[in-house]
PDB file of C-alpha atoms and ligand atoms in Angstrom:
ATOM      1  CA  MET A   5      91.374 112.024  97.315  1.00 90.00           C
ATOM      2  CA  ILE A   6      93.458 112.491  94.159  1.00 97.00           C
ATOM      3  CA  LYS A   7      92.406 110.006  91.479  1.00 97.00           C
ATOM      4  CA  GLU A   8      93.663 111.566  88.209  1.00 98.00           C
ATOM      5  CA  ALA A   9      97.167 111.729  86.752  1.00 98.00           C
ATOM      6  CA  ILE A  10      98.668 113.342  83.671  1.00 98.00           C
ATOM      7  CA  ILE A  11     101.786 111.872  82.041  1.00 98.00           C
ATOM      8  CA  PRO A  12     103.242 114.029  79.226  1.00 98.00           C
ATOM      9  CA  LEU A  13     104.794 111.896  76.475  1.00 97.00           C
ATOM     10  CA  ALA A  14     104.650 114.143  73.411  1.00 95.00           C
ATOM     11  CA  GLY A  15     108.267 115.417  73.573  1.00 91.00           C
ATOM     12  CA  LEU A  16     110.725 114.487  70.830  1.00 90.00           C
ATOM     13  CA  GLY A  17     113.091 112.720  73.227  1.00 89.00           C
ATOM     14  CA  THR A  18     116.157 114.141  71.476  1.00 92.00           C
ATOM     15  CA  ARG A  19     118.458 113.388  74.449  1.00 92.00           C
ATOM     16  CA  LEU A  20     117.891 109.680  73.784  1.00 94.00           C
ATOM     17  CA  LEU A  21     118.608 109.671  70.058  1.00 95.00           C
ATOM     18  CA  PRO A  22     119.138 107.513  68.067  1.00 93.00           C
ATOM     19  CA  PHE A  23     116.903 105.050  70.039  1.00 91.00           C
ATOM     20  CA  SER A  24     114.059 107.547  70.323  1.00 91.00           C
ATOM     21  CA  LYS A  25     113.940 108.108  66.540  1.00 92.00           C
ATOM     22  CA  VAL A  26     111.607 105.118  66.191  1.00 92.00           C
ATOM     23  CA  ILE A  27     110.881 103.970  69.761  1.00 94.00           C
ATOM     24  CA  PRO A  28     109.277 106.502  72.103  1.00 96.00           C
ATOM     25  CA  LYS A  29     111.807 106.788  74.939  1.00 95.00           C
ATOM     26  CA  GLU A  30     109.056 105.883  77.431  1.00 96.00           C
ATOM     27  CA  LEU A  31     108.774 102.439  75.816  1.00 96.00           C
ATOM     28  CA  LEU A  32     112.477 101.683  76.213  1.00 95.00           C
ATOM     29  CA  PRO A  33     113.075  98.647  78.408  1.00 93.00           C
ATOM     30  CA  LEU A  34     113.900  98.852  82.078  1.00 92.00           C
ATOM     31  CA  GLY A  35     114.573  95.403  83.545  1.00 87.00           C
ATOM     32  CA  ASN A  36     111.771  93.187  82.225  1.00 86.00           C
ATOM     33  CA  THR A  37     109.337  96.067  81.815  1.00 92.00           C
ATOM     34  CA  THR A  38     109.300  99.529  80.202  1.00 94.00           C
ATOM     35  CA  ILE A  39     109.923 103.016  81.607  1.00 96.00           C
ATOM     36  CA  LEU A  40     106.239 103.855  81.104  1.00 97.00           C
ATOM     37  CA  GLU A  41     104.988 100.764  82.927  1.00 95.00           C
ATOM     38  CA  VAL A  42     107.205 101.533  85.927  1.00 96.00           C
ATOM     39  CA  ILE A  43     105.553 104.978  86.055  1.00 97.00           C
ATOM     40  CA  LEU A  44     102.012 103.579  85.590  1.00 97.00           C
ATOM     41  CA  LYS A  45     102.564 101.062  88.359  1.00 96.00           C
ATOM     42  CA  GLU A  46     103.649 103.843  90.719  1.00 97.00           C
ATOM     43  CA  CYS A  47     100.459 105.801  89.866  1.00 98.00           C
ATOM     44  CA  PHE A  48      98.105 102.862  90.403  1.00 97.00           C
ATOM     45  CA  GLU A  49      99.790 101.910  93.672  1.00 97.00           C
ATOM     46  CA  ALA A  50      99.254 105.517  94.801  1.00 98.00           C
ATOM     47  CA  GLY A  51      95.487 105.166  94.228  1.00 97.00           C
ATOM     48  CA  ILE A  52      95.196 106.808  90.795  1.00 98.00           C
ATOM     49  CA  LYS A  53      92.203 105.559  88.780  1.00 97.00           C
ATOM     50  CA  LYS A  54      92.440 107.631  85.596  1.00 97.00           C
ATOM     51  CA  ILE A  55      95.577 108.321  83.571  1.00 98.00           C
ATOM     52  CA  ILE A  56      95.799 110.924  80.811  1.00 98.00           C
ATOM     53  CA  LEU A  57      98.669 110.247  78.427  1.00 98.00           C
ATOM     54  CA  VAL A  58      99.636 113.279  76.341  1.00 98.00           C
ATOM     55  CA  ILE A  59     101.016 111.905  73.079  1.00 97.00           C
ATOM     56  CA  SER A  60     101.529 113.157  69.515  1.00 95.00           C
ATOM     57  CA  ASN A  61     100.885 111.670  66.084  1.00 94.00           C
ATOM     58  CA  ARG A  62     104.603 110.803  65.928  1.00 93.00           C
ATOM     59  CA  LYS A  63     104.199 108.706  69.077  1.00 94.00           C
ATOM     60  CA  LYS A  64     100.940 106.943  68.216  1.00 94.00           C
ATOM     61  CA  ILE A  65     102.777 103.646  68.602  1.00 95.00           C
ATOM     62  CA  ILE A  66     102.238 104.099  72.364  1.00 96.00           C
ATOM     63  CA  THR A  67      98.517 103.367  71.796  1.00 96.00           C
ATOM     64  CA  ASN A  68      99.505 100.096  70.030  1.00 94.00           C
ATOM     65  CA  TYR A  69     101.461  99.035  73.081  1.00 95.00           C
ATOM     66  CA  PHE A  70      98.310  99.076  75.207  1.00 94.00           C
ATOM     67  CA  SER A  71      95.806  97.863  72.604  1.00 92.00           C
ATOM     68  CA  THR A  72      94.845  94.201  72.296  1.00 91.00           C
ATOM     69  CA  ASP A  73      96.673  92.363  69.505  1.00 91.00           C
ATOM     70  CA  LYS A  74      94.236  89.531  68.716  1.00 92.00           C
ATOM     71  CA  TYR A  75      96.505  87.923  66.098  1.00 95.00           C
ATOM     72  CA  LEU A  76      99.469  87.750  68.463  1.00 94.00           C
ATOM     73  CA  GLU A  77      97.329  86.572  71.396  1.00 93.00           C
ATOM     74  CA  ASN A  78      95.668  83.794  69.341  1.00 94.00           C
ATOM     75  CA  ASN A  79      99.037  82.681  68.082  1.00 94.00           C
ATOM     76  CA  LEU A  80     100.453  82.436  71.619  1.00 94.00           C
ATOM     77  CA  LYS A  81      97.264  80.710  72.813  1.00 92.00           C
ATOM     78  CA  LYS A  82      97.540  78.046  70.090  1.00 93.00           C
ATOM     79  CA  LYS A  83     101.105  77.352  71.165  1.00 91.00           C
ATOM     80  CA  ASN A  84     100.001  77.335  74.795  1.00 91.00           C
ATOM     81  CA  SER A  85     102.798  79.808  75.383  1.00 89.00           C
ATOM     82  CA  SER A  86     103.475  81.185  78.845  1.00 88.00           C
ATOM     83  CA  LEU A  87     104.459  84.422  77.093  1.00 90.00           C
ATOM     84  CA  LEU A  88     100.769  85.280  76.813  1.00 92.00           C
ATOM     85  CA  LYS A  89     100.793  86.697  80.305  1.00 88.00           C
ATOM     86  CA  SER A  90     103.646  89.046  79.397  1.00 87.00           C
ATOM     87  CA  ILE A  91     101.145  91.052  77.286  1.00 89.00           C
ATOM     88  CA  ARG A  92      97.772  90.247  78.901  1.00 88.00           C
ATOM     89  CA  HIS A  93      98.311  92.590  81.878  1.00 88.00           C
ATOM     90  CA  LEU A  94      98.479  95.542  79.454  1.00 90.00           C
ATOM     91  CA  ARG A  95      94.676  95.263  79.127  1.00 87.00           C
ATOM     92  CA  TYR A  96      94.362  96.401  82.722  1.00 88.00           C
ATOM     93  CA  TYR A  97      96.214  99.637  81.886  1.00 92.00           C
ATOM     94  CA  LYS A  98      94.216 100.189  78.695  1.00 90.00           C
ATOM     95  CA  LYS A  99      90.932 100.539  80.604  1.00 91.00           C
ATOM     96  CA  LYS A 100      92.325 103.366  82.710  1.00 96.00           C
ATOM     97  CA  ILE A 101      94.100 105.356  79.983  1.00 97.00           C
ATOM     98  CA  THR A 102      92.757 108.353  78.032  1.00 97.00           C
ATOM     99  CA  TYR A 103      94.864 109.885  75.236  1.00 97.00           C
ATOM    100  CA  VAL A 104      95.219 113.591  74.538  1.00 97.00           C
ATOM    101  CA  TYR A 105      97.210 114.863  71.543  1.00 96.00           C
ATOM    102  CA  GLN A 106      99.807 117.647  71.542  1.00 94.00           C
ATOM    103  CA  ASN A 107     101.119 117.613  67.997  1.00 89.00           C
ATOM    104  CA  SER A 108     103.718 120.355  68.162  1.00 87.00           C
ATOM    105  CA  PRO A 109     106.182 120.414  71.046  1.00 82.00           C
ATOM    106  CA  LYS A 110     105.237 123.710  72.702  1.00 91.00           C
ATOM    107  CA  GLY A 111     106.461 122.897  76.180  1.00 93.00           C
ATOM    108  CA  LEU A 112     105.360 121.189  79.373  1.00 95.00           C
ATOM    109  CA  GLY A 113     102.886 123.985  80.205  1.00 96.00           C
ATOM    110  CA  ASP A 114     101.198 123.561  76.824  1.00 95.00           C
ATOM    111  CA  ALA A 115     101.088 119.744  77.240  1.00 96.00           C
ATOM    112  CA  LEU A 116      99.267 120.199  80.552  1.00 97.00           C
ATOM    113  CA  TYR A 117      96.918 122.791  79.094  1.00 97.00           C
ATOM    114  CA  SER A 118      95.774 120.281  76.470  1.00 96.00           C
ATOM    115  CA  CYS A 119      94.306 118.194  79.365  1.00 97.00           C
ATOM    116  CA  ARG A 120      92.295 121.045  80.920  1.00 97.00           C
ATOM    117  CA  ASN A 121      88.884 119.534  80.048  1.00 97.00           C
ATOM    118  CA  LYS A 122      89.768 116.049  81.271  1.00 97.00           C
ATOM    119  CA  ILE A 123      90.541 116.853  84.906  1.00 97.00           C
ATOM    120  CA  LYS A 124      87.534 116.755  87.230  1.00 96.00           C
ATOM    121  CA  GLY A 125      89.066 116.941  90.737  1.00 96.00           C
ATOM    122  CA  ASN A 126      90.513 120.079  92.372  1.00 97.00           C
ATOM    123  CA  PHE A 127      94.007 118.597  92.495  1.00 98.00           C
ATOM    124  CA  PHE A 128      95.719 116.118  90.167  1.00 98.00           C
ATOM    125  CA  LEU A 129      99.032 114.289  89.904  1.00 98.00           C
ATOM    126  CA  LEU A 130     101.567 115.119  87.177  1.00 98.00           C
ATOM    127  CA  VAL A 131     104.358 112.597  86.565  1.00 98.00           C
ATOM    128  CA  LEU A 132     107.306 113.173  84.222  1.00 98.00           C
ATOM    129  CA  PRO A 133     108.329 109.780  82.858  1.00 96.00           C
ATOM    130  CA  ASP A 134     112.032 110.717  82.549  1.00 94.00           C
ATOM    131  CA  ASP A 135     112.283 110.600  86.317  1.00 97.00           C
ATOM    132  CA  ILE A 136     112.211 107.173  87.933  1.00 96.00           C
ATOM    133  CA  ILE A 137     112.192 107.017  91.720  1.00 97.00           C
ATOM    134  CA  LYS A 138     113.094 103.574  92.958  1.00 94.00           C
ATOM    135  CA  SER A 139     112.375 101.947  96.358  1.00 93.00           C
ATOM    136  CA  ASN A 140     109.746 104.467  97.468  1.00 95.00           C
ATOM    137  CA  ASN A 141     106.429 105.559  95.977  1.00 98.00           C
ATOM    138  CA  CYS A 142     106.933 109.320  95.669  1.00 98.00           C
ATOM    139  CA  SER A 143     103.467 109.862  94.110  1.00 98.00           C
ATOM    140  CA  LYS A 144     101.868 108.261  97.162  1.00 98.00           C
ATOM    141  CA  ASP A 145     103.918 110.508  99.467  1.00 98.00           C
ATOM    142  CA  ILE A 146     102.956 113.772  97.730  1.00 98.00           C
ATOM    143  CA  ILE A 147      99.271 112.752  97.636  1.00 98.00           C
ATOM    144  CA  ALA A 148      99.475 112.278 101.440  1.00 98.00           C
ATOM    145  CA  ILE A 149     101.188 115.697 101.851  1.00 98.00           C
ATOM    146  CA  ASN A 150      98.429 117.317  99.781  1.00 98.00           C
ATOM    147  CA  LYS A 151      95.827 115.671 102.000  1.00 97.00           C
ATOM    148  CA  LYS A 152      97.488 117.122 105.090  1.00 97.00           C
ATOM    149  CA  TYR A 153      98.213 120.675 103.852  1.00 97.00           C
ATOM    150  CA  HIS A 154      95.602 121.111 101.069  1.00 97.00           C
ATOM    151  CA  CYS A 155      98.143 122.714  98.751  1.00 97.00           C
ATOM    152  CA  SER A 156     100.232 121.986  95.654  1.00 98.00           C
ATOM    153  CA  VAL A 157     103.321 119.816  96.243  1.00 98.00           C
ATOM    154  CA  ILE A 158     106.434 119.288  94.104  1.00 98.00           C
ATOM    155  CA  ALA A 159     109.058 116.578  94.607  1.00 98.00           C
ATOM    156  CA  SER A 160     112.595 117.823  95.014  1.00 98.00           C
ATOM    157  CA  LYS A 161     116.177 116.690  95.319  1.00 97.00           C
ATOM    158  CA  LYS A 162     119.417 118.466  96.247  1.00 96.00           C
ATOM    159  CA  VAL A 163     121.636 118.626  93.155  1.00 95.00           C
ATOM    160  CA  LYS A 164     125.279 119.565  92.568  1.00 94.00           C
ATOM    161  CA  LYS A 165     126.077 123.130  91.457  1.00 92.00           C
ATOM    162  CA  SER A 166     127.173 121.778  88.083  1.00 92.00           C
ATOM    163  CA  GLU A 167     123.689 120.274  87.578  1.00 92.00           C
ATOM    164  CA  LEU A 168     121.612 123.363  88.432  1.00 94.00           C
ATOM    165  CA  SER A 169     121.212 124.385  84.787  1.00 92.00           C
ATOM    166  CA  ARG A 170     119.596 121.018  83.897  1.00 91.00           C
ATOM    167  CA  TYR A 171     116.535 121.446  86.186  1.00 94.00           C
ATOM    168  CA  GLY A 172     113.873 123.783  87.496  1.00 95.00           C
ATOM    169  CA  ILE A 173     115.446 125.227  90.696  1.00 97.00           C
ATOM    170  CA  PHE A 174     113.604 126.549  93.753  1.00 97.00           C
ATOM    171  CA  LYS A 175     113.984 129.611  95.904  1.00 97.00           C
ATOM    172  CA  VAL A 176     112.830 128.245  99.286  1.00 95.00           C
ATOM    173  CA  SER A 177     111.774 129.392 102.749  1.00 91.00           C
ATOM    174  CA  SER A 178     111.022 127.744 106.126  1.00 85.00           C
ATOM    175  CA  LYS A 179     112.579 124.356 105.488  1.00 83.00           C
ATOM    176  CA  ASN A 180     111.604 121.762 108.079  1.00 88.00           C
ATOM    177  CA  LYS A 181     113.067 118.257 107.690  1.00 91.00           C
ATOM    178  CA  ASN A 182     111.960 117.057 104.244  1.00 96.00           C
ATOM    179  CA  LEU A 183     109.419 119.831 103.541  1.00 97.00           C
ATOM    180  CA  PHE A 184     109.883 123.470 102.535  1.00 97.00           C
ATOM    181  CA  ASN A 185     107.791 126.334 101.224  1.00 97.00           C
ATOM    182  CA  ILE A 186     108.450 127.290  97.615  1.00 98.00           C
ATOM    183  CA  GLN A 187     108.902 131.016  97.014  1.00 97.00           C
ATOM    184  CA  LYS A 188     109.853 130.950  93.363  1.00 96.00           C
ATOM    185  CA  VAL A 189     111.148 128.578  90.710  1.00 96.00           C
ATOM    186  CA  VAL A 190     113.556 129.240  87.845  1.00 94.00           C
ATOM    187  CA  GLU A 191     113.697 126.887  84.854  1.00 92.00           C
ATOM    188  CA  LYS A 192     117.268 125.810  84.017  1.00 92.00           C
ATOM    189  CA  PRO A 193     118.883 128.889  85.609  1.00 92.00           C
ATOM    190  CA  LYS A 194     122.068 130.503  84.365  1.00 88.00           C
ATOM    191  CA  VAL A 195     122.394 132.748  87.418  1.00 81.00           C
ATOM    192  CA  TYR A 196     122.046 131.047  90.813  1.00 83.00           C
ATOM    193  CA  ARG A 197     122.050 134.007  93.194  1.00 84.00           C
ATOM    194  CA  GLU A 198     119.112 133.764  95.661  1.00 88.00           C
ATOM    195  CA  LEU A 199     118.332 130.190  94.578  1.00 93.00           C
ATOM    196  CA  SER A 200     118.745 126.987  96.582  1.00 95.00           C
ATOM    197  CA  ASN A 201     120.267 123.782  95.246  1.00 95.00           C
ATOM    198  CA  PHE A 202     116.896 122.030  95.399  1.00 97.00           C
ATOM    199  CA  ALA A 203     115.706 120.913  91.976  1.00 97.00           C
ATOM    200  CA  ILE A 204     112.272 119.934  90.678  1.00 98.00           C
ATOM    201  CA  ILE A 205     112.046 116.201  90.082  1.00 97.00           C
ATOM    202  CA  GLY A 206     109.069 115.121  87.982  1.00 97.00           C
ATOM    203  CA  ARG A 207     106.300 114.496  90.543  1.00 98.00           C
ATOM    204  CA  TYR A 208     103.793 117.283  91.132  1.00 98.00           C
ATOM    205  CA  ILE A 209     100.402 117.680  92.795  1.00 98.00           C
ATOM    206  CA  LEU A 210      98.829 120.686  91.125  1.00 98.00           C
ATOM    207  CA  ASN A 211      95.654 122.622  91.690  1.00 98.00           C
ATOM    208  CA  LYS A 212      93.275 122.854  88.754  1.00 97.00           C
ATOM    209  CA  ASN A 213      93.811 126.602  88.569  1.00 96.00           C
ATOM    210  CA  ILE A 214      97.234 125.892  87.033  1.00 98.00           C
ATOM    211  CA  PHE A 215      95.271 125.757  83.736  1.00 98.00           C
ATOM    212  CA  THR A 216      94.185 129.407  84.100  1.00 97.00           C
ATOM    213  CA  ALA A 217      97.774 130.306  84.970  1.00 98.00           C
ATOM    214  CA  ILE A 218      99.082 128.544  81.837  1.00 97.00           C
ATOM    215  CA  LYS A 219      96.530 130.426  79.729  1.00 96.00           C
ATOM    216  CA  ASN A 220      97.771 133.703  81.189  1.00 96.00           C
ATOM    217  CA  ILE A 221     101.521 133.242  80.712  1.00 96.00           C
ATOM    218  CA  LYS A 222     103.326 133.980  77.450  1.00 92.00           C
ATOM    219  CA  PHE A 223     105.214 131.526  75.239  1.00 89.00           C
ATOM    220  CA  GLY A 224     108.846 131.806  76.383  1.00 79.00           C
ATOM    221  CA  THR A 225     112.218 130.527  75.114  1.00 72.00           C
ATOM    222  CA  GLY A 226     111.961 128.300  72.038  1.00 75.00           C
ATOM    223  CA  GLY A 227     108.247 129.173  71.647  1.00 84.00           C
ATOM    224  CA  GLU A 228     107.412 126.986  74.648  1.00 90.00           C
ATOM    225  CA  LYS A 229     105.023 127.506  77.566  1.00 94.00           C
ATOM    226  CA  GLN A 230     106.977 126.648  80.711  1.00 94.00           C
ATOM    227  CA  LEU A 231     105.129 125.050  83.606  1.00 96.00           C
ATOM    228  CA  THR A 232     107.535 126.860  85.946  1.00 96.00           C
ATOM    229  CA  ASP A 233     106.254 130.246  84.671  1.00 95.00           C
ATOM    230  CA  ALA A 234     102.684 129.155  85.469  1.00 97.00           C
ATOM    231  CA  ILE A 235     103.780 128.050  88.968  1.00 98.00           C
ATOM    232  CA  ASN A 236     105.404 131.485  89.550  1.00 97.00           C
ATOM    233  CA  PHE A 237     102.196 133.124  88.322  1.00 97.00           C
ATOM    234  CA  LEU A 238     100.259 131.315  91.075  1.00 98.00           C
ATOM    235  CA  LEU A 239     102.962 131.929  93.727  1.00 98.00           C
ATOM    236  CA  ILE A 240     102.645 135.680  93.098  1.00 97.00           C
ATOM    237  CA  LYS A 241      98.912 135.289  93.735  1.00 96.00           C
ATOM    238  CA  ASN A 242      99.798 133.708  97.134  1.00 95.00           C
ATOM    239  CA  GLU A 243      98.948 130.130  96.199  1.00 97.00           C
ATOM    240  CA  LYS A 244     100.827 127.735  98.515  1.00 97.00           C
ATOM    241  CA  PHE A 245     103.339 125.250  97.036  1.00 98.00           C
ATOM    242  CA  LYS A 246     105.331 122.838  99.204  1.00 98.00           C
ATOM    243  CA  GLY A 247     108.582 121.193  98.154  1.00 98.00           C
ATOM    244  CA  TYR A 248     109.105 117.603  99.291  1.00 98.00           C
ATOM    245  CA  ILE A 249     112.606 116.117  99.481  1.00 98.00           C
ATOM    246  CA  PHE A 250     111.669 112.578  98.556  1.00 97.00           C
ATOM    247  CA  LYS A 251     113.037 109.266  99.805  1.00 95.00           C
ATOM    248  CA  GLY A 252     114.235 106.607  97.390  1.00 95.00           C
ATOM    249  CA  LYS A 253     116.804 106.401  94.605  1.00 95.00           C
ATOM    250  CA  TYR A 254     116.480 108.800  91.679  1.00 96.00           C
ATOM    251  CA  LEU A 255     117.237 107.494  88.193  1.00 95.00           C
ATOM    252  CA  ASP A 256     117.367 110.085  85.413  1.00 94.00           C
ATOM    253  CA  CYS A 257     116.065 108.248  82.341  1.00 95.00           C
ATOM    254  CA  GLY A 258     115.900 111.478  80.338  1.00 91.00           C
ATOM    255  CA  THR A 259     119.561 111.435  79.298  1.00 92.00           C
ATOM    256  CA  MET A 260     121.514 108.696  77.532  1.00 94.00           C
ATOM    257  CA  SER A 261     124.042 108.261  80.357  1.00 94.00           C
ATOM    258  CA  GLY A 262     121.264 108.268  82.969  1.00 94.00           C
ATOM    259  CA  TYR A 263     119.191 105.738  81.050  1.00 95.00           C
ATOM    260  CA  LEU A 264     122.164 103.404  80.536  1.00 94.00           C
ATOM    261  CA  ASN A 265     122.999 103.686  84.244  1.00 95.00           C
ATOM    262  CA  SER A 266     119.390 102.828  85.230  1.00 95.00           C
ATOM    263  CA  LEU A 267     119.684  99.490  83.407  1.00 93.00           C
ATOM    264  CA  LYS A 268     121.888  98.255  86.292  1.00 90.00           C
ATOM    265  CA  TYR A 269     118.898  98.285  88.639  1.00 86.00           C
ATOM    266  CA  ASN A 270     116.188  95.736  89.112  1.00 76.00           C
ATOM    267  CA  LEU A 271     112.827  97.519  88.947  1.00 77.00           C
TER     268      LEU A 271
HETATM  269  C1  G1P B 132     111.603 119.126  83.188  1.00 55.30           C
HETATM  270  C2  G1P B 132     111.136 120.371  83.957  1.00 55.30           C
HETATM  271  C3  G1P B 132     112.183 120.771  84.994  1.00 55.30           C
HETATM  272  C4  G1P B 132     112.468 119.609  85.919  1.00 55.30           C
HETATM  273  C5  G1P B 132     112.897 118.358  85.095  1.00 55.30           C
HETATM  274  C6  G1P B 132     113.016 117.148  86.002  1.00 55.30           C
HETATM  275  O1  G1P B 132     112.731 119.458  82.410  1.00 55.30           O
HETATM  276  O2  G1P B 132     110.903 121.415  83.024  1.00 55.30           O
HETATM  277  O3  G1P B 132     111.704 121.879  85.741  1.00 55.30           O
HETATM  278  O4  G1P B 132     113.488 119.943  86.836  1.00 55.30           O
HETATM  279  O5  G1P B 132     111.919 118.066  84.089  1.00 55.30           O
HETATM  280  O6  G1P B 132     113.465 116.050  85.289  1.00 55.30           O
HETATM  281  P1  G1P B 132     113.179 118.527  81.137  1.00 55.30           P
HETATM  282  O7  G1P B 132     113.724 117.253  81.705  1.00 55.30           O
HETATM  283  O8  G1P B 132     111.963 118.285  80.319  1.00 55.30           O
HETATM  284  O9  G1P B 132     114.215 119.329  80.425  1.00 55.30           O
END
């Protein structure tokens, strides 16, 4: 059973400037909680016991969010304030979180690689916090698919042609209902020939040997190690990856317009 999850949070969050200049975008509010808590809740409900948060020195404030603030708690206690419970539950998260640092933004592949010594199981969950999936626990679904097929699984969604260059896009084969086999993936493609209109949405079950693949690939555009290159590396070696067209409503919290739109929903 998959018990470990990695959540990469070390990116600069430039698409959400100016907010993200001082507040990590993952701590922006969503209803009466934060983007990160919505993601953590999804992980715990899917049976995850250990969370690895990849942060950077610039985003150390994330550790404050989960640490106990004795002064604040005592103050609320003295006033007998009901607000105490709005921070007390964060202790539960704290016990399950391990921090790993990635101090220069060298890509999603590099963020994952920094966790290589923390993962014990053969497969683990990777969740990108920009992507909120409402009304269905996508992490739970892909864990169940992994259990059935014993392979890597990536969540996917059909996107418009005009959006293809914003995502990792699959070349697919043997599609059956909401599952397909992944043949190849291209990160933010400029040429779409051969590709489908199925995009990667940020929920992955990956095999531990993704770390060897990341080690073997070169730094690409912008000096970054792309996770998609590591996935292609494994596909060439005949490793099986399934795409899963998930149920539920997708909210893109990684762009300003998407984030503002997501505020309409009750999460
Ligand atoms: C990342 C991945 C991309 C994926 C997207 C989903 O891109 O690299 O393959 O489609 O998340 O949100 P980013 O949003 O970091 O540009």
